[in-house]
Amino acid sequence: MNFIFISPHFPHTYWQFCNRLKQNGVVVLGIADAPYDSLAPHLKESLTEYYKVDNLEDYDEVHRAVAYFTFKYGRIDWIESNNEYWLEQDARLRTDYNVKSGIHDDGIDVIKQKAEMKRIYQQAGIPTARQISAERGAFNVIDFARTVGYPVIAKPNVGVGAGGTHKLTDDDSVLQFFSLVGKASADYVVEEFVTGDICSYDAIIDSHSQPLFEAMTVWPPSIMDIVNKGLDLSYYVPPTLPESLRTLGRNTVEAFGVKSRFVHLEFFRLDTDRAGLGRKGDFVALEVNMRPAGGYTPDMINYAYSTDVYRIWADMVAYDKSQLASAQHHDSGNALSVPWKQSYYCAFASRRDSHTYLHTDDEVRSRYADRLVMCERMPDILSGAMGNQMFTVRLRTFDEVTEFVDFVHRQA
């Protein structure tokens, strides 16, 4: 099997995807714009060959790289980056080279455009916030906002994270938004504002749309405020997955026809009853992401479940099943419905260089020395959303998670 991995050096832990593929006998071919000498030794060892391009956003250049690998190694079976930024390019390359696995050009809109996601949710009967296209004009948006209630959220129809997001609190702010973005308003959607934690269904799905592995990650209620206001970030992977989220996650996988992918599906957990959506504690669909959760979340899932999602994913690619996923569940009639052995809370908390904290970094390291599993500076490209210095720990209880976040984030 020939597998082309796009941008295998970022995030730096993604070398493990390549490593597990190689261990499964896969020919792993890397394409990126980083100099070969700058690649980490373990990534170099995991690649059969590496092709450096000058600019990974230059499609013609990447196309030539794939052509070279095709000429040298024969038919390409997989092209993947596991990175939101490159999903569209991945799909185009698969289409051009008739790569059977993965999403192609004709399926990209459904997973990139929020309006298309909303349509699929509604067809499948999955609860989701109401939405209107800003292309319909300011006065239609005002009518919509009065119906669902202010505030409402305007965000790019195609976009990653909280970039370009606006919170509109009254009629005047709607008019100001349209004045600010001008003709670009046609590229926005406006949604009713739903409050609550963001809980993601993180799963590795086989070719029959069945989960080989499932987990949950709990994110703060407003990523938008964290990015726009420079707030501190914390989030965690709990040791169990609520059955209601499991059911919605599986229903979403089926509705979107997901096959052979690592997915990150986001839901709100309502913090209050909301007419037309559900009661406090219910889950409401936010958006689908056809790639692993961002940053080092795959590693956090590993620490929480004492497993190796890189291995499970590589097993899915090579064998369409995973003995590791099966072996680490308790023996039961429905193995995926019960907690994994040796499960923990894995919690992330980061700091910003612009803030002054009560406890020094060394004090954090000392206090959590026996529970600290990751501690490093975040790459500049991720620091806007995730902070500059991160600490990740493995803990037994939720109370310990709360205490850890408070200790890291308390400012002087």
Short mmCIF file of C-alpha atoms in Angstrom, two decimals:
data_model
loop_
_atom_site.label_atom_id
_atom_site.label_comp_id
_atom_site.label_asym_id
_atom_site.label_seq_id
_atom_site.Cartn_x
_atom_site.Cartn_y
_atom_site.Cartn_z
CA MET A 1 0.00 0.00 0.00
CA ASN A 2 1.29 3.48 -0.96
CA PHE A 3 0.27 6.31 1.35
CA ILE A 4 1.08 9.99 0.73
CA PHE A 5 1.04 12.02 3.94
CA ILE A 6 0.75 15.77 3.37
CA SER A 7 2.59 17.97 5.91
CA PRO A 8 3.61 15.09 8.21
CA HIS A 9 5.75 17.40 10.37
CA PHE A 10 2.90 19.52 11.77
CA PRO A 11 1.79 19.23 14.49
CA HIS A 12 5.07 17.62 15.51
CA THR A 13 3.34 14.60 17.12
CA TYR A 14 1.87 13.61 13.72
CA TRP A 15 5.05 11.68 12.98
CA GLN A 16 3.33 8.93 14.95
CA PHE A 17 0.68 8.49 12.23
CA CYS A 18 3.52 7.84 9.79
CA ASN A 19 5.38 5.59 12.21
CA ARG A 20 2.38 3.32 12.83
CA LEU A 21 1.69 3.10 9.10
CA LYS A 22 5.27 2.03 8.49
CA GLN A 23 4.99 -0.60 11.24
CA ASN A 24 1.98 -1.96 9.34
CA GLY A 25 4.07 -2.41 6.21
CA VAL A 26 2.75 0.70 4.41
CA VAL A 27 4.99 2.71 2.05
CA VAL A 28 4.79 6.20 3.60
CA LEU A 29 5.62 9.11 1.28
CA GLY A 30 5.79 12.63 2.73
CA ILE A 31 5.19 15.96 0.99
CA ALA A 32 5.78 19.30 2.74
CA ASP A 33 7.62 22.60 2.39
CA ALA A 34 9.99 22.08 5.33
CA PRO A 35 13.65 21.33 4.53
CA TYR A 36 14.43 17.64 4.94
CA ASP A 37 17.20 18.38 7.43
CA SER A 38 14.71 20.18 9.68
CA LEU A 39 12.52 17.08 10.08
CA ALA A 40 12.71 15.27 13.41
CA PRO A 41 14.76 12.04 13.26
CA HIS A 42 11.79 9.83 14.17
CA LEU A 43 9.78 11.34 11.30
CA LYS A 44 12.62 10.75 8.85
CA GLU A 45 12.79 7.13 9.98
CA SER A 46 9.04 6.74 9.44
CA LEU A 47 9.05 7.96 5.82
CA THR A 48 10.01 5.84 2.84
CA GLU A 49 10.75 9.02 0.90
CA TYR A 50 10.22 12.75 1.31
CA TYR A 51 9.50 15.34 -1.39
CA LYS A 52 10.08 18.98 -0.48
CA VAL A 53 8.03 21.62 -2.28
CA ASP A 54 8.74 25.34 -2.09
CA ASN A 55 5.16 26.19 -1.21
CA LEU A 56 2.64 23.63 -0.01
CA GLU A 57 -0.18 25.97 -1.10
CA ASP A 58 1.00 25.85 -4.72
CA TYR A 59 -1.27 23.12 -6.05
CA ASP A 60 0.72 22.60 -9.26
CA GLU A 61 3.87 21.97 -7.25
CA VAL A 62 2.17 19.49 -4.94
CA HIS A 63 0.54 17.86 -7.97
CA ARG A 64 3.98 17.30 -9.48
CA ALA A 65 5.17 15.74 -6.24
CA VAL A 66 2.29 13.24 -6.33
CA ALA A 67 3.05 12.55 -10.00
CA TYR A 68 6.66 11.77 -9.10
CA PHE A 69 5.63 9.34 -6.36
CA THR A 70 3.11 7.70 -8.69
CA PHE A 71 5.77 7.21 -11.36
CA LYS A 72 8.25 5.76 -8.86
CA TYR A 73 6.00 3.67 -6.60
CA GLY A 74 2.92 2.97 -8.68
CA ARG A 75 -0.71 3.57 -7.82
CA ILE A 76 -1.34 5.74 -4.76
CA ASP A 77 -3.84 4.19 -2.34
CA TRP A 78 -4.23 7.03 0.18
CA ILE A 79 -3.59 10.78 0.28
CA GLU A 80 -4.16 12.38 3.68
CA SER A 81 -2.99 15.22 5.91
CA ASN A 82 -5.32 14.79 8.92
CA ASN A 83 -5.26 18.59 8.97
CA GLU A 84 -8.28 20.88 8.49
CA TYR A 85 -6.27 23.41 6.49
CA TRP A 86 -5.42 20.92 3.74
CA LEU A 87 -8.72 19.02 3.47
CA GLU A 88 -9.76 20.71 0.24
CA GLN A 89 -6.37 20.18 -1.39
CA ASP A 90 -6.36 16.55 -0.22
CA ALA A 91 -9.74 16.03 -1.90
CA ARG A 92 -8.58 17.62 -5.14
CA LEU A 93 -5.47 15.45 -5.27
CA ARG A 94 -7.52 12.29 -4.64
CA THR A 95 -9.86 13.25 -7.46
CA ASP A 96 -7.07 14.04 -9.91
CA TYR A 97 -5.21 10.79 -9.16
CA ASN A 98 -8.30 8.59 -8.82
CA VAL A 99 -7.42 7.65 -5.24
CA LYS A 100 -10.36 5.55 -4.06
CA SER A 101 -10.06 6.25 -0.32
CA GLY A 102 -11.13 9.49 1.31
CA ILE A 103 -13.22 12.51 0.37
CA HIS A 104 -13.21 13.76 -3.22
CA ASP A 105 -14.08 17.08 -4.86
CA ASP A 106 -17.77 16.26 -5.05
CA GLY A 107 -17.98 15.72 -1.27
CA ILE A 108 -15.97 18.64 0.04
CA ASP A 109 -18.76 21.23 0.28
CA VAL A 110 -20.72 19.15 2.78
CA ILE A 111 -17.81 19.12 5.23
CA LYS A 112 -16.47 22.63 4.62
CA GLN A 113 -19.61 24.76 4.35
CA LYS A 114 -21.57 25.34 7.54
CA ALA A 115 -24.80 25.82 5.58
CA GLU A 116 -24.40 22.40 3.96
CA MET A 117 -23.66 20.81 7.33
CA LYS A 118 -26.85 22.35 8.69
CA ARG A 119 -28.88 20.86 5.82
CA ILE A 120 -27.57 17.35 6.54
CA TYR A 121 -28.24 17.69 10.28
CA GLN A 122 -31.83 18.75 9.61
CA GLN A 123 -32.45 15.93 7.12
CA ALA A 124 -31.19 13.42 9.69
CA GLY A 125 -33.27 14.88 12.52
CA ILE A 126 -30.19 15.83 14.57
CA PRO A 127 -30.84 18.84 16.85
CA THR A 128 -28.91 21.90 15.67
CA ALA A 129 -29.03 25.67 16.06
CA ARG A 130 -31.17 27.57 13.55
CA GLN A 131 -29.30 29.44 10.83
CA ILE A 132 -29.80 31.96 8.03
CA SER A 133 -27.50 33.02 5.19
CA ALA A 134 -26.29 36.61 5.56
CA GLU A 135 -26.60 36.78 1.78
CA ARG A 136 -30.33 37.39 2.38
CA GLY A 137 -29.55 40.87 3.67
CA ALA A 138 -29.53 42.85 6.90
CA PHE A 139 -33.27 43.14 7.38
CA ASN A 140 -33.90 39.40 6.92
CA VAL A 141 -31.13 38.74 9.43
CA ILE A 142 -32.76 41.17 11.86
CA ASP A 143 -36.10 39.36 11.46
CA PHE A 144 -34.31 36.05 12.08
CA ALA A 145 -32.52 37.40 15.18
CA ARG A 146 -35.77 38.73 16.63
CA THR A 147 -37.34 35.29 16.10
CA VAL A 148 -34.59 33.22 17.76
CA GLY A 149 -33.56 35.98 20.19
CA TYR A 150 -30.41 38.07 20.48
CA PRO A 151 -27.50 37.61 20.57
CA VAL A 152 -26.75 35.77 17.31
CA ILE A 153 -23.42 34.71 15.85
CA ALA A 154 -22.19 35.65 12.36
CA LYS A 155 -19.39 33.45 11.07
CA PRO A 156 -17.82 32.56 7.73
CA ASN A 157 -19.67 29.79 5.91
CA VAL A 158 -16.27 28.25 5.26
CA GLY A 159 -13.75 28.71 8.04
CA VAL A 160 -11.66 27.07 10.74
CA GLY A 161 -11.96 27.92 14.43
CA ALA A 162 -13.27 31.27 15.63
CA GLY A 163 -11.60 33.45 13.00
CA GLY A 164 -13.88 36.12 11.50
CA THR A 165 -16.67 35.43 14.00
CA HIS A 166 -18.92 38.28 15.21
CA LYS A 167 -21.39 38.33 18.12
CA LEU A 168 -24.39 40.51 17.22
CA THR A 169 -26.39 41.74 20.19
CA ASP A 170 -29.10 43.99 18.69
CA ASP A 171 -30.46 45.47 15.44
CA ASP A 172 -27.76 48.17 15.37
CA SER A 173 -24.93 45.62 15.65
CA VAL A 174 -26.43 43.69 12.72
CA LEU A 175 -26.38 46.86 10.60
CA GLN A 176 -22.82 47.60 11.75
CA PHE A 177 -21.75 44.07 10.80
CA PHE A 178 -23.09 44.46 7.27
CA SER A 179 -21.42 47.85 6.97
CA LEU A 180 -18.11 46.38 8.18
CA VAL A 181 -17.93 43.31 5.93
CA GLY A 182 -19.70 44.80 2.89
CA LYS A 183 -20.10 42.43 -0.04
CA ALA A 184 -18.27 39.73 1.91
CA SER A 185 -21.50 39.29 3.92
CA ALA A 186 -22.56 36.81 1.23
CA ASP A 187 -19.87 34.48 2.60
CA TYR A 188 -21.34 34.48 6.13
CA VAL A 189 -24.05 32.58 7.94
CA VAL A 190 -25.85 33.80 11.07
CA GLU A 191 -26.86 31.35 13.80
CA GLU A 192 -28.84 31.54 17.01
CA PHE A 193 -26.54 31.81 20.01
CA VAL A 194 -26.39 28.57 21.97
CA THR A 195 -24.62 28.45 25.33
CA GLY A 196 -22.92 25.53 27.03
CA ASP A 197 -19.75 23.48 26.90
CA ILE A 198 -18.55 22.28 23.52
CA CYS A 199 -18.29 18.50 23.67
CA SER A 200 -16.70 16.68 20.77
CA TYR A 201 -17.27 13.13 19.63
CA ASP A 202 -13.79 11.98 18.59
CA ALA A 203 -13.79 8.67 16.75
CA ILE A 204 -11.94 6.47 14.29
CA ILE A 205 -14.40 5.13 11.73
CA ASP A 206 -13.94 2.08 9.50
CA SER A 207 -15.01 1.62 5.86
CA HIS A 208 -18.48 0.50 6.97
CA SER A 209 -19.10 3.72 8.96
CA GLN A 210 -18.64 1.80 12.22
CA PRO A 211 -16.54 3.20 15.09
CA LEU A 212 -13.35 1.36 16.01
CA PHE A 213 -12.72 3.83 18.83
CA GLU A 214 -14.78 6.59 20.46
CA ALA A 215 -13.97 9.29 23.01
CA MET A 216 -15.21 12.67 24.22
CA THR A 217 -13.38 15.97 24.66
CA VAL A 218 -14.85 18.87 26.65
CA TRP A 219 -13.96 22.36 25.45
CA PRO A 220 -14.74 25.79 26.97
CA PRO A 221 -18.07 27.40 26.03
CA SER A 222 -16.58 30.25 23.97
CA ILE A 223 -13.49 29.57 21.87
CA MET A 224 -14.37 32.84 20.13
CA ASP A 225 -13.76 34.84 23.34
CA ILE A 226 -10.53 32.96 24.05
CA VAL A 227 -9.17 33.93 20.62
CA ASN A 228 -10.57 37.46 20.43
CA LYS A 229 -9.91 38.47 24.05
CA GLY A 230 -6.66 36.58 24.65
CA LEU A 231 -8.09 34.48 27.48
CA ASP A 232 -6.40 31.42 28.95
CA LEU A 233 -7.43 28.04 27.55
CA SER A 234 -8.18 24.80 29.32
CA TYR A 235 -9.97 21.66 28.17
CA TYR A 236 -10.00 17.97 29.02
CA VAL A 237 -10.68 14.42 27.88
CA PRO A 238 -12.88 12.57 30.41
CA PRO A 239 -12.61 8.81 31.01
CA THR A 240 -16.14 8.06 29.80
CA LEU A 241 -18.45 8.97 26.92
CA PRO A 242 -22.14 9.73 27.63
CA GLU A 243 -24.49 7.40 25.80
CA SER A 244 -26.53 10.31 24.43
CA LEU A 245 -23.41 11.83 22.82
CA ARG A 246 -22.33 8.42 21.53
CA THR A 247 -25.71 7.99 19.84
CA LEU A 248 -25.66 11.46 18.28
CA GLY A 249 -22.06 10.96 17.16
CA ARG A 250 -22.89 7.68 15.44
CA ASN A 251 -26.02 9.17 13.88
CA THR A 252 -23.94 12.06 12.53
CA VAL A 253 -21.37 9.65 11.09
CA GLU A 254 -24.19 7.83 9.30
CA ALA A 255 -25.85 11.05 8.09
CA PHE A 256 -22.63 12.36 6.55
CA GLY A 257 -21.62 8.99 5.13
CA VAL A 258 -18.27 8.99 6.95
CA LYS A 259 -15.96 6.14 5.99
CA SER A 260 -12.35 5.36 6.92
CA ARG A 261 -11.58 8.54 8.84
CA PHE A 262 -10.57 10.01 12.16
CA VAL A 263 -13.36 12.50 12.95
CA HIS A 264 -13.93 15.36 15.38
CA LEU A 265 -17.67 16.15 15.63
CA GLU A 266 -18.64 19.12 17.79
CA PHE A 267 -21.80 19.50 19.89
CA PHE A 268 -23.06 22.00 22.44
CA ARG A 269 -24.12 20.60 25.81
CA LEU A 270 -26.95 22.98 26.72
CA ASP A 271 -26.51 24.81 30.02
CA THR A 272 -30.20 25.79 30.08
CA ASP A 273 -33.46 24.64 28.54
CA ARG A 274 -33.87 26.03 25.02
CA ALA A 275 -37.14 25.91 23.13
CA GLY A 276 -36.90 23.90 19.92
CA LEU A 277 -33.49 22.44 20.79
CA GLY A 278 -33.69 20.56 24.08
CA ARG A 279 -33.37 20.63 27.85
CA LYS A 280 -30.35 21.46 29.98
CA GLY A 281 -27.71 18.75 29.51
CA ASP A 282 -28.90 17.75 26.01
CA PHE A 283 -26.47 17.80 23.08
CA VAL A 284 -26.99 20.02 20.01
CA ALA A 285 -24.92 19.66 16.84
CA LEU A 286 -22.42 22.43 16.07
CA GLU A 287 -20.22 21.27 13.18
CA VAL A 288 -18.37 18.32 11.70
CA ASN A 289 -14.61 18.10 11.23
CA MET A 290 -13.29 15.25 9.11
CA ARG A 291 -9.92 15.07 10.84
CA PRO A 292 -8.56 14.53 14.37
CA ALA A 293 -9.13 17.16 17.03
CA GLY A 294 -6.58 19.95 16.85
CA GLY A 295 -3.29 20.46 18.63
CA TYR A 296 -2.15 17.58 20.82
CA THR A 297 -5.63 16.25 21.56
CA PRO A 298 -4.89 12.81 20.04
CA ASP A 299 -2.09 12.48 22.59
CA MET A 300 -4.45 13.53 25.37
CA ILE A 301 -6.91 10.84 24.29
CA ASN A 302 -4.06 8.33 24.49
CA TYR A 303 -3.21 9.42 28.03
CA ALA A 304 -6.87 9.39 29.11
CA TYR A 305 -7.58 5.92 27.75
CA SER A 306 -4.12 4.34 28.06
CA THR A 307 -4.22 3.54 24.38
CA ASP A 308 -2.66 4.50 21.02
CA VAL A 309 -5.07 6.20 18.62
CA TYR A 310 -2.24 6.55 16.10
CA ARG A 311 -2.03 2.74 16.02
CA ILE A 312 -5.81 2.30 15.81
CA TRP A 313 -5.97 4.78 12.92
CA ALA A 314 -3.09 3.07 11.07
CA ASP A 315 -4.77 -0.31 11.64
CA MET A 316 -7.95 1.11 10.13
CA VAL A 317 -5.98 2.22 7.07
CA ALA A 318 -4.13 -1.05 6.60
CA TYR A 319 -6.64 -3.65 7.84
CA ASP A 320 -10.00 -1.86 8.31
CA LYS A 321 -10.01 -3.12 11.90
CA SER A 322 -7.87 -2.88 15.02
CA GLN A 323 -6.98 -5.58 17.50
CA LEU A 324 -5.80 -2.85 19.89
CA ALA A 325 -9.25 -1.22 19.94
CA SER A 326 -10.95 -4.56 20.56
CA ALA A 327 -8.46 -5.79 23.16
CA GLN A 328 -8.68 -2.68 25.34
CA HIS A 329 -12.44 -2.87 25.85
CA HIS A 330 -14.00 -4.99 28.52
CA ASP A 331 -15.52 -8.21 27.26
CA SER A 332 -19.23 -7.58 26.83
CA GLY A 333 -22.04 -8.01 24.35
CA ASN A 334 -21.52 -4.41 23.17
CA ALA A 335 -17.88 -3.64 23.89
CA LEU A 336 -17.96 -0.06 22.63
CA SER A 337 -20.62 0.96 25.15
CA VAL A 338 -18.51 0.49 28.28
CA PRO A 339 -15.53 2.43 29.75
CA TRP A 340 -12.00 1.48 28.84
CA LYS A 341 -9.61 -0.02 31.36
CA GLN A 342 -7.11 2.32 33.06
CA SER A 343 -9.05 5.47 32.18
CA TYR A 344 -8.20 8.94 33.49
CA TYR A 345 -9.02 12.58 33.01
CA CYS A 346 -6.41 14.19 30.79
CA ALA A 347 -6.43 17.97 31.19
CA PHE A 348 -4.72 20.76 29.25
CA ALA A 349 -4.11 24.27 30.58
CA SER A 350 -2.01 26.94 28.90
CA ARG A 351 -0.58 30.34 29.68
CA ARG A 352 0.02 33.48 27.67
CA ASP A 353 3.27 35.43 27.76
CA SER A 354 1.23 38.64 28.14
CA HIS A 355 -0.17 37.56 31.54
CA THR A 356 1.48 37.40 34.98
CA TYR A 357 0.59 34.33 37.03
CA LEU A 358 0.59 33.67 40.76
CA HIS A 359 2.53 30.42 40.39
CA THR A 360 5.65 30.12 38.26
CA ASP A 361 6.08 27.53 35.54
CA ASP A 362 8.57 25.72 37.76
CA GLU A 363 6.01 25.60 40.56
CA VAL A 364 3.49 23.99 38.20
CA ARG A 365 6.07 21.42 37.11
CA SER A 366 6.98 20.67 40.72
CA ARG A 367 3.41 20.37 42.00
CA TYR A 368 2.33 18.05 39.17
CA ALA A 369 5.63 16.31 38.50
CA ASP A 370 4.28 12.77 38.86
CA ARG A 371 1.15 13.54 36.78
CA LEU A 372 2.60 15.81 34.10
CA VAL A 373 2.56 14.07 30.69
CA MET A 374 3.27 17.00 28.35
CA CYS A 375 4.91 20.37 28.99
CA GLU A 376 6.16 22.58 26.17
CA ARG A 377 5.95 25.84 24.29
CA MET A 378 3.16 25.98 21.74
CA PRO A 379 4.07 26.71 18.10
CA ASP A 380 3.45 30.36 17.17
CA ILE A 381 0.83 29.35 14.60
CA LEU A 382 -1.27 27.76 17.39
CA SER A 383 -0.59 30.25 20.18
CA GLY A 384 -3.45 32.62 19.29
CA ALA A 385 -6.01 30.00 20.22
CA MET A 386 -3.99 27.75 22.53
CA GLY A 387 -1.60 30.02 24.43
CA ASN A 388 2.20 30.09 24.60
CA GLN A 389 3.09 27.59 27.31
CA MET A 390 1.06 24.45 27.91
CA PHE A 391 0.84 21.90 30.69
CA THR A 392 -1.00 18.60 30.29
CA VAL A 393 -1.67 16.23 33.19
CA ARG A 394 -3.35 12.89 33.82
CA LEU A 395 -5.67 12.92 36.84
CA ARG A 396 -8.14 10.64 38.60
CA THR A 397 -11.08 12.97 39.35
CA PHE A 398 -12.84 16.00 37.92
CA ASP A 399 -12.16 17.90 41.16
CA GLU A 400 -8.45 17.44 40.47
CA VAL A 401 -8.98 18.86 36.98
CA THR A 402 -10.64 21.97 38.42
CA GLU A 403 -7.83 22.40 40.95
CA PHE A 404 -5.15 21.99 38.27
CA VAL A 405 -6.70 24.59 35.94
CA ASP A 406 -7.05 27.06 38.81
CA PHE A 407 -3.41 26.54 39.86
CA VAL A 408 -2.12 27.13 36.31
CA HIS A 409 -4.41 30.05 35.41
CA ARG A 410 -4.59 32.04 38.66
CA GLN A 411 -3.07 35.43 37.94
CA ALA A 412 -1.01 37.52 40.33
#
